[in-house]
Amino acid sequence: YLPEHTLAAKALAHAMGADYIEQDVVLTRDAVPIVLHDIYLDSTTDVAAKFPDRQRQDGHYYAMDFTLEEVRRLAVHERVAAKGDNRKAVYPQRFPPQHALFSVPTLAEEIDLISGLDESRGRSTGLYIELKSPNRHRQAGLDSPGAVLQVLREKGYDKRPDSVILQCFDDATLKQLRDTLESPLPLVQLIGDNSWGEDSAVDYDFLRTEEGLDYIAGYANGIGPWLAHVYLGRDGDGKARLHPLLQQARARGLLVHPYTFRRDELPRGVDSFDELLDIVLQAPSVDGIFTDCPDLAVQYLARRAQGK
């Protein structure tokens, strides 16, 4: 409903009743954690117009190449694809991308917003923080896990396991958080696809096996599997098929939080957002979902609780 990871979007999610609100975190060149879905700025900001000569050879403008002061000068818009003059909205029915009315927040600012809304609205809303591409940050001399934990300490959230979940695609980073940094916060292993080129050496095909789940259970509290690896389509009788990893993860005591549920990006064979929720949430092993439409999920759960 509003451009991703802006404070306006998070305020709306809070008002819609989201139990947890996600923060994708990357670092600036001066090691400040900011909330941004990608490690680069070009898909959601006007960085190319403000800093036309600062892209790398791959054409991207990396957040870690800019100071916080420089990032403050950028305007944020709805996500667009492609480069040059043909920058079309990835989700055409969402907030118009020509209205760049927003800015990139720091993690500290977002925590202040959520905790403030909790106080003024009488709620308790969790933080669900993803450390983006920690190895790329490390190669640039930036300590992503350390920087995130420092902000959490400053805001009084570092020892609140009932209010903060840390997630990452990189298994080594999660082990660092548990063993070296001794964080008491719940850890979730995100499971992507090997074709995505994540900066981790982990084999995501392996993580979806029973042996892989055994491995995850040794250092994490849960998994965040990609929706396409959870819902496998329909069988010959038209019945929805779910991957057995859901039950296998629950058998190992792991939380299961699949991502991302979008009403404008439904899987093949699914006609509505409610139908998608019916399919996935029928599995007792699913503890929660990531969604771009928290109001629809909250309304669905309320109807289901009333037996409607």
Short mmCIF file of N, CA, C and O in Angstrom, two decimals, residues 12 40 64 86 97 108 112 115 129 133 137 147 153 179-180 188 193 208 235-236 251 260 279-280:
data_model
loop_
_atom_site.label_atom_id
_atom_site.label_comp_id
_atom_site.label_asym_id
_atom_site.label_seq_id
_atom_site.Cartn_x
_atom_site.Cartn_y
_atom_site.Cartn_z
N LEU A 12 1.56 2.11 8.81
CA LEU A 12 0.32 1.52 8.33
C LEU A 12 0.23 0.05 8.73
O LEU A 12 -0.84 -0.43 9.14
N TYR A 40 21.58 -2.68 -2.70
CA TYR A 40 21.77 -1.51 -3.57
C TYR A 40 20.51 -0.65 -3.57
O TYR A 40 19.46 -1.06 -3.13
N MET A 64 26.36 0.39 0.65
CA MET A 64 27.60 0.43 1.42
C MET A 64 28.65 1.37 0.81
O MET A 64 29.70 1.61 1.41
N ASN A 86 13.10 3.27 -19.05
CA ASN A 86 12.01 2.29 -19.03
C ASN A 86 11.92 1.62 -17.66
O ASN A 86 12.06 0.42 -17.53
N PRO A 97 4.82 4.92 -8.50
CA PRO A 97 6.25 5.17 -8.29
C PRO A 97 6.68 6.60 -8.56
O PRO A 97 7.74 7.02 -8.10
N ALA A 108 17.52 2.40 13.85
CA ALA A 108 17.19 3.07 15.12
C ALA A 108 15.90 3.87 14.99
O ALA A 108 15.05 3.85 15.89
N ASP A 112 12.31 3.29 17.00
CA ASP A 112 11.65 4.37 17.73
C ASP A 112 10.20 4.51 17.29
O ASP A 112 9.30 4.74 18.12
N SER A 115 8.20 1.30 18.63
CA SER A 115 8.03 1.33 20.08
C SER A 115 7.12 2.49 20.49
O SER A 115 6.33 2.37 21.43
N ILE A 129 14.11 -8.85 12.15
CA ILE A 129 15.23 -8.20 11.46
C ILE A 129 15.99 -9.19 10.60
O ILE A 129 16.44 -10.24 11.09
N SER A 133 22.97 -9.90 3.20
CA SER A 133 24.30 -10.10 2.60
C SER A 133 25.45 -9.78 3.57
O SER A 133 26.30 -8.93 3.28
N HIS A 137 29.14 -7.41 3.17
CA HIS A 137 29.50 -6.34 4.09
C HIS A 137 30.87 -6.62 4.71
O HIS A 137 31.71 -5.71 4.83
N ALA A 147 26.84 -4.34 14.23
CA ALA A 147 26.16 -3.05 14.13
C ALA A 147 24.68 -3.17 14.50
O ALA A 147 24.12 -2.30 15.18
N ARG A 153 20.93 -2.93 21.45
CA ARG A 153 21.34 -2.62 22.83
C ARG A 153 20.96 -1.19 23.20
O ARG A 153 20.43 -0.94 24.28
N ASP A 179 26.83 -18.11 18.91
CA ASP A 179 28.00 -18.60 19.63
C ASP A 179 28.99 -17.51 20.02
O ASP A 179 29.38 -17.41 21.18
N THR A 180 29.38 -16.68 19.05
CA THR A 180 30.40 -15.65 19.32
C THR A 180 29.79 -14.44 20.00
O THR A 180 30.32 -13.94 21.00
N VAL A 188 16.33 -17.37 12.86
CA VAL A 188 15.60 -18.07 11.80
C VAL A 188 16.48 -18.16 10.56
O VAL A 188 17.02 -17.15 10.07
N ASP A 193 16.70 -20.00 -2.92
CA ASP A 193 16.94 -20.90 -4.05
C ASP A 193 18.38 -20.71 -4.50
O ASP A 193 18.89 -19.59 -4.54
N ARG A 208 16.61 -28.05 2.57
CA ARG A 208 15.22 -28.50 2.48
C ARG A 208 15.08 -30.01 2.67
O ARG A 208 13.98 -30.55 2.58
N ASP A 235 -2.34 -31.74 -7.20
CA ASP A 235 -2.19 -33.08 -7.73
C ASP A 235 -3.24 -33.35 -8.80
O ASP A 235 -4.00 -32.45 -9.18
N GLY A 236 -3.30 -34.58 -9.29
CA GLY A 236 -4.23 -34.92 -10.36
C GLY A 236 -5.68 -34.73 -9.99
O GLY A 236 -6.54 -34.55 -10.86
N ALA A 251 8.61 -31.34 13.45
CA ALA A 251 9.06 -32.52 14.20
C ALA A 251 10.39 -32.27 14.90
O ALA A 251 10.72 -32.94 15.89
N THR A 260 6.95 -14.95 0.49
CA THR A 260 6.19 -13.79 0.90
C THR A 260 4.82 -13.91 0.26
O THR A 260 4.71 -14.19 -0.93
N ILE A 279 -4.78 -22.64 1.91
CA ILE A 279 -3.90 -23.75 1.56
C ILE A 279 -2.74 -23.89 2.55
O ILE A 279 -2.47 -24.98 3.06
N VAL A 280 -2.08 -22.79 2.84
CA VAL A 280 -0.87 -22.86 3.64
C VAL A 280 -1.16 -22.92 5.13
O VAL A 280 -0.53 -23.70 5.87
#
